[in-house]
Amino acid sequence: EPLGPRRAMAAAATVVDLRTILRHFRKWPTTKRRDGPQWQFVVDEYRRHAAEADPAKVDVLRRRGRNYAVLLANVAEFNRLRELDTGGENVLDASEVVRRAAARAGLATPDAPTS
């Protein structure tokens, strides 16, 4: 039976959250390998519940995955900001600081002229 538009959108959002979680795991030194315990647990849970039919349980599982994806993103952002607060930009030259600030704002800096 084909999925209704609402369930199809929910399934797509679930895959997005799964990819977000796995992307954050790849950045961790302890979970770079795909056979790591955290990686395997998340993928196994996703596969185990992929055919779940109870809409209430699916909603709970989807919210749990979304909350975990948001948690990982917020922890990564916290670590980035903490690094900046502790002088992470002091080792960068001025042009790199400007380039990174522009990138955070969604802008691109022009290339510096070569002399």
mmCIF file with all atom_site columns, C-alpha atoms in Angstrom:
data_model
loop_
_atom_site.group_PDB
_atom_site.id
_atom_site.type_symbol
_atom_site.label_atom_id
_atom_site.label_alt_id
_atom_site.label_comp_id
_atom_site.label_asym_id
_atom_site.label_entity_id
_atom_site.label_seq_id
_atom_site.pdbx_PDB_ins_code
_atom_site.Cartn_x
_atom_site.Cartn_y
_atom_site.Cartn_z
_atom_site.occupancy
_atom_site.B_iso_or_equiv
_atom_site.pdbx_formal_charge
_atom_site.auth_seq_id
_atom_site.auth_comp_id
_atom_site.auth_asym_id
_atom_site.auth_atom_id
_atom_site.pdbx_PDB_model_num
ATOM 1   C CA . GLU A 1 1   ? 0.000  0.000  0.000  1.00 0.00 ? 1   GLU A CA 1
ATOM 2   C CA . PRO A 1 2   ? 1.411  3.436  -0.886 1.00 0.00 ? 2   PRO A CA 1
ATOM 3   C CA . LEU A 1 3   ? 2.149  5.895  1.890  1.00 0.00 ? 3   LEU A CA 1
ATOM 4   C CA . GLY A 1 4   ? -0.127 8.874  2.293  1.00 0.00 ? 4   GLY A CA 1
ATOM 5   C CA . PRO A 1 5   ? 1.464  12.305 1.860  1.00 0.00 ? 5   PRO A CA 1
ATOM 6   C CA . ARG A 1 6   ? 1.652  12.888 5.615  1.00 0.00 ? 6   ARG A CA 1
ATOM 7   C CA . ARG A 1 7   ? 3.382  9.546  6.314  1.00 0.00 ? 7   ARG A CA 1
ATOM 8   C CA . ALA A 1 8   ? 5.715  10.052 3.359  1.00 0.00 ? 8   ALA A CA 1
ATOM 9   C CA . MET A 1 9   ? 6.805  13.432 4.728  1.00 0.00 ? 9   MET A CA 1
ATOM 10  C CA . ALA A 1 10  ? 7.285  11.939 8.184  1.00 0.00 ? 10  ALA A CA 1
ATOM 11  C CA . ALA A 1 11  ? 9.372  9.102  6.730  1.00 0.00 ? 11  ALA A CA 1
ATOM 12  C CA . ALA A 1 12  ? 11.525 11.621 4.859  1.00 0.00 ? 12  ALA A CA 1
ATOM 13  C CA . ALA A 1 13  ? 12.013 13.660 8.045  1.00 0.00 ? 13  ALA A CA 1
ATOM 14  C CA . THR A 1 14  ? 13.040 10.497 9.878  1.00 0.00 ? 14  THR A CA 1
ATOM 15  C CA . VAL A 1 15  ? 15.715 9.743  7.275  1.00 0.00 ? 15  VAL A CA 1
ATOM 16  C CA . VAL A 1 16  ? 16.976 13.320 7.548  1.00 0.00 ? 16  VAL A CA 1
ATOM 17  C CA . ASP A 1 17  ? 17.302 12.923 11.317 1.00 0.00 ? 17  ASP A CA 1
ATOM 18  C CA . LEU A 1 18  ? 19.076 9.572  10.913 1.00 0.00 ? 18  LEU A CA 1
ATOM 19  C CA . ARG A 1 19  ? 21.563 11.137 8.506  1.00 0.00 ? 19  ARG A CA 1
ATOM 20  C CA . THR A 1 20  ? 22.117 14.061 10.876 1.00 0.00 ? 20  THR A CA 1
ATOM 21  C CA . ILE A 1 21  ? 22.885 11.702 13.750 1.00 0.00 ? 21  ILE A CA 1
ATOM 22  C CA . LEU A 1 22  ? 25.278 9.621  11.643 1.00 0.00 ? 22  LEU A CA 1
ATOM 23  C CA . ARG A 1 23  ? 26.976 12.756 10.286 1.00 0.00 ? 23  ARG A CA 1
ATOM 24  C CA . HIS A 1 24  ? 27.708 13.897 13.836 1.00 0.00 ? 24  HIS A CA 1
ATOM 25  C CA . PHE A 1 25  ? 28.963 10.422 14.722 1.00 0.00 ? 25  PHE A CA 1
ATOM 26  C CA . ARG A 1 26  ? 31.472 10.572 11.851 1.00 0.00 ? 26  ARG A CA 1
ATOM 27  C CA . LYS A 1 27  ? 33.029 13.648 13.452 1.00 0.00 ? 27  LYS A CA 1
ATOM 28  C CA . TRP A 1 28  ? 33.609 11.880 16.765 1.00 0.00 ? 28  TRP A CA 1
ATOM 29  C CA . PRO A 1 29  ? 37.000 10.183 17.125 1.00 0.00 ? 29  PRO A CA 1
ATOM 30  C CA . THR A 1 30  ? 35.420 7.132  18.787 1.00 0.00 ? 30  THR A CA 1
ATOM 31  C CA . THR A 1 31  ? 32.767 6.515  16.112 1.00 0.00 ? 31  THR A CA 1
ATOM 32  C CA . LYS A 1 32  ? 34.552 7.152  12.831 1.00 0.00 ? 32  LYS A CA 1
ATOM 33  C CA . ARG A 1 33  ? 34.200 3.511  11.906 1.00 0.00 ? 33  ARG A CA 1
ATOM 34  C CA . ARG A 1 34  ? 30.798 2.287  10.880 1.00 0.00 ? 34  ARG A CA 1
ATOM 35  C CA . ASP A 1 35  ? 31.108 -0.783 13.064 1.00 0.00 ? 35  ASP A CA 1
ATOM 36  C CA . GLY A 1 36  ? 31.319 1.283  16.267 1.00 0.00 ? 36  GLY A CA 1
ATOM 37  C CA . PRO A 1 37  ? 28.734 0.563  18.973 1.00 0.00 ? 37  PRO A CA 1
ATOM 38  C CA . GLN A 1 38  ? 26.954 3.927  18.767 1.00 0.00 ? 38  GLN A CA 1
ATOM 39  C CA . TRP A 1 39  ? 26.706 3.779  14.985 1.00 0.00 ? 39  TRP A CA 1
ATOM 40  C CA . GLN A 1 40  ? 25.421 0.205  15.037 1.00 0.00 ? 40  GLN A CA 1
ATOM 41  C CA . PHE A 1 41  ? 22.878 0.928  17.770 1.00 0.00 ? 41  PHE A CA 1
ATOM 42  C CA . VAL A 1 42  ? 21.315 3.842  15.882 1.00 0.00 ? 42  VAL A CA 1
ATOM 43  C CA . VAL A 1 43  ? 21.205 1.989  12.556 1.00 0.00 ? 43  VAL A CA 1
ATOM 44  C CA . ASP A 1 44  ? 19.820 -1.178 14.183 1.00 0.00 ? 44  ASP A CA 1
ATOM 45  C CA . GLU A 1 45  ? 17.105 0.807  15.985 1.00 0.00 ? 45  GLU A CA 1
ATOM 46  C CA . TYR A 1 46  ? 16.133 2.521  12.742 1.00 0.00 ? 46  TYR A CA 1
ATOM 47  C CA . ARG A 1 47  ? 15.933 -0.770 10.869 1.00 0.00 ? 47  ARG A CA 1
ATOM 48  C CA . ARG A 1 48  ? 14.108 -2.526 13.707 1.00 0.00 ? 48  ARG A CA 1
ATOM 49  C CA . HIS A 1 49  ? 11.363 0.095  13.814 1.00 0.00 ? 49  HIS A CA 1
ATOM 50  C CA . ALA A 1 50  ? 11.200 0.866  10.070 1.00 0.00 ? 50  ALA A CA 1
ATOM 51  C CA . ALA A 1 51  ? 8.100  -1.276 9.572  1.00 0.00 ? 51  ALA A CA 1
ATOM 52  C CA . GLU A 1 52  ? 6.296  -0.076 12.701 1.00 0.00 ? 52  GLU A CA 1
ATOM 53  C CA . ALA A 1 53  ? 2.567  0.228  12.027 1.00 0.00 ? 53  ALA A CA 1
ATOM 54  C CA . ASP A 1 54  ? 1.273  1.870  15.201 1.00 0.00 ? 54  ASP A CA 1
ATOM 55  C CA . PRO A 1 55  ? 1.052  5.623  14.431 1.00 0.00 ? 55  PRO A CA 1
ATOM 56  C CA . ALA A 1 56  ? 1.393  6.638  18.081 1.00 0.00 ? 56  ALA A CA 1
ATOM 57  C CA . LYS A 1 57  ? 4.559  4.589  18.527 1.00 0.00 ? 57  LYS A CA 1
ATOM 58  C CA . VAL A 1 58  ? 5.957  5.877  15.215 1.00 0.00 ? 58  VAL A CA 1
ATOM 59  C CA . ASP A 1 59  ? 5.364  9.443  16.407 1.00 0.00 ? 59  ASP A CA 1
ATOM 60  C CA . VAL A 1 60  ? 7.180  8.768  19.695 1.00 0.00 ? 60  VAL A CA 1
ATOM 61  C CA . LEU A 1 61  ? 10.115 7.151  17.883 1.00 0.00 ? 61  LEU A CA 1
ATOM 62  C CA . ARG A 1 62  ? 10.307 9.971  15.349 1.00 0.00 ? 62  ARG A CA 1
ATOM 63  C CA . ARG A 1 63  ? 10.319 12.599 18.104 1.00 0.00 ? 63  ARG A CA 1
ATOM 64  C CA . ARG A 1 64  ? 13.015 10.682 19.994 1.00 0.00 ? 64  ARG A CA 1
ATOM 65  C CA . GLY A 1 65  ? 15.203 10.597 16.879 1.00 0.00 ? 65  GLY A CA 1
ATOM 66  C CA . ARG A 1 66  ? 14.583 14.275 16.164 1.00 0.00 ? 66  ARG A CA 1
ATOM 67  C CA . ASN A 1 67  ? 15.402 15.253 19.749 1.00 0.00 ? 67  ASN A CA 1
ATOM 68  C CA . TYR A 1 68  ? 18.659 13.282 19.614 1.00 0.00 ? 68  TYR A CA 1
ATOM 69  C CA . ALA A 1 69  ? 19.628 14.868 16.294 1.00 0.00 ? 69  ALA A CA 1
ATOM 70  C CA . VAL A 1 70  ? 18.972 18.336 17.722 1.00 0.00 ? 70  VAL A CA 1
ATOM 71  C CA . LEU A 1 71  ? 20.923 17.459 20.870 1.00 0.00 ? 71  LEU A CA 1
ATOM 72  C CA . LEU A 1 72  ? 23.965 16.397 18.841 1.00 0.00 ? 72  LEU A CA 1
ATOM 73  C CA . ALA A 1 73  ? 23.786 19.554 16.703 1.00 0.00 ? 73  ALA A CA 1
ATOM 74  C CA . ASN A 1 74  ? 23.519 21.754 19.796 1.00 0.00 ? 74  ASN A CA 1
ATOM 75  C CA . VAL A 1 75  ? 26.445 20.032 21.525 1.00 0.00 ? 75  VAL A CA 1
ATOM 76  C CA . ALA A 1 76  ? 28.584 20.494 18.400 1.00 0.00 ? 76  ALA A CA 1
ATOM 77  C CA . GLU A 1 77  ? 27.634 24.189 18.253 1.00 0.00 ? 77  GLU A CA 1
ATOM 78  C CA . PHE A 1 78  ? 28.348 24.573 21.980 1.00 0.00 ? 78  PHE A CA 1
ATOM 79  C CA . ASN A 1 79  ? 31.811 23.050 21.517 1.00 0.00 ? 79  ASN A CA 1
ATOM 80  C CA . ARG A 1 80  ? 32.511 25.349 18.569 1.00 0.00 ? 80  ARG A CA 1
ATOM 81  C CA . LEU A 1 81  ? 31.461 28.426 20.542 1.00 0.00 ? 81  LEU A CA 1
ATOM 82  C CA . ARG A 1 82  ? 33.438 27.321 23.594 1.00 0.00 ? 82  ARG A CA 1
ATOM 83  C CA . GLU A 1 83  ? 36.527 26.988 21.409 1.00 0.00 ? 83  GLU A CA 1
ATOM 84  C CA . LEU A 1 84  ? 36.006 30.505 20.116 1.00 0.00 ? 84  LEU A CA 1
ATOM 85  C CA . ASP A 1 85  ? 35.484 31.844 23.641 1.00 0.00 ? 85  ASP A CA 1
ATOM 86  C CA . THR A 1 86  ? 38.727 30.291 24.831 1.00 0.00 ? 86  THR A CA 1
ATOM 87  C CA . GLY A 1 87  ? 40.789 32.019 22.161 1.00 0.00 ? 87  GLY A CA 1
ATOM 88  C CA . GLY A 1 88  ? 40.358 29.699 19.208 1.00 0.00 ? 88  GLY A CA 1
ATOM 89  C CA . GLU A 1 89  ? 40.502 32.642 16.815 1.00 0.00 ? 89  GLU A CA 1
ATOM 90  C CA . ASN A 1 90  ? 43.695 34.062 18.318 1.00 0.00 ? 90  ASN A CA 1
ATOM 91  C CA . VAL A 1 91  ? 45.783 31.664 16.256 1.00 0.00 ? 91  VAL A CA 1
ATOM 92  C CA . LEU A 1 92  ? 44.092 32.735 13.001 1.00 0.00 ? 92  LEU A CA 1
ATOM 93  C CA . ASP A 1 93  ? 45.156 35.665 10.879 1.00 0.00 ? 93  ASP A CA 1
ATOM 94  C CA . ALA A 1 94  ? 42.735 38.556 10.334 1.00 0.00 ? 94  ALA A CA 1
ATOM 95  C CA . SER A 1 95  ? 41.651 37.474 6.847  1.00 0.00 ? 95  SER A CA 1
ATOM 96  C CA . GLU A 1 96  ? 40.689 34.005 8.104  1.00 0.00 ? 96  GLU A CA 1
ATOM 97  C CA . VAL A 1 97  ? 38.702 35.507 10.977 1.00 0.00 ? 97  VAL A CA 1
ATOM 98  C CA . VAL A 1 98  ? 36.814 37.706 8.486  1.00 0.00 ? 98  VAL A CA 1
ATOM 99  C CA . ARG A 1 99  ? 36.233 34.775 6.127  1.00 0.00 ? 99  ARG A CA 1
ATOM 100 C CA . ARG A 1 100 ? 34.812 32.612 8.918  1.00 0.00 ? 100 ARG A CA 1
ATOM 101 C CA . ALA A 1 101 ? 32.588 35.407 10.241 1.00 0.00 ? 101 ALA A CA 1
ATOM 102 C CA . ALA A 1 102 ? 31.244 35.993 6.734  1.00 0.00 ? 102 ALA A CA 1
ATOM 103 C CA . ALA A 1 103 ? 30.644 32.270 6.252  1.00 0.00 ? 103 ALA A CA 1
ATOM 104 C CA . ARG A 1 104 ? 28.680 32.124 9.515  1.00 0.00 ? 104 ARG A CA 1
ATOM 105 C CA . ALA A 1 105 ? 26.483 34.934 8.183  1.00 0.00 ? 105 ALA A CA 1
ATOM 106 C CA . GLY A 1 106 ? 26.045 33.168 4.844  1.00 0.00 ? 106 GLY A CA 1
ATOM 107 C CA . LEU A 1 107 ? 28.301 35.506 2.889  1.00 0.00 ? 107 LEU A CA 1
ATOM 108 C CA . ALA A 1 108 ? 31.417 34.941 0.816  1.00 0.00 ? 108 ALA A CA 1
ATOM 109 C CA . THR A 1 109 ? 34.461 37.183 0.910  1.00 0.00 ? 109 THR A CA 1
ATOM 110 C CA . PRO A 1 110 ? 36.213 38.134 -2.327 1.00 0.00 ? 110 PRO A CA 1
ATOM 111 C CA . ASP A 1 111 ? 39.574 36.552 -3.018 1.00 0.00 ? 111 ASP A CA 1
ATOM 112 C CA . ALA A 1 112 ? 42.528 38.635 -1.906 1.00 0.00 ? 112 ALA A CA 1
ATOM 113 C CA . PRO A 1 113 ? 44.546 40.149 -4.752 1.00 0.00 ? 113 PRO A CA 1
ATOM 114 C CA . THR A 1 114 ? 47.908 38.529 -5.323 1.00 0.00 ? 114 THR A CA 1
ATOM 115 C CA . SER A 1 115 ? 50.874 40.851 -5.649 1.00 0.00 ? 115 SER A CA 1
#
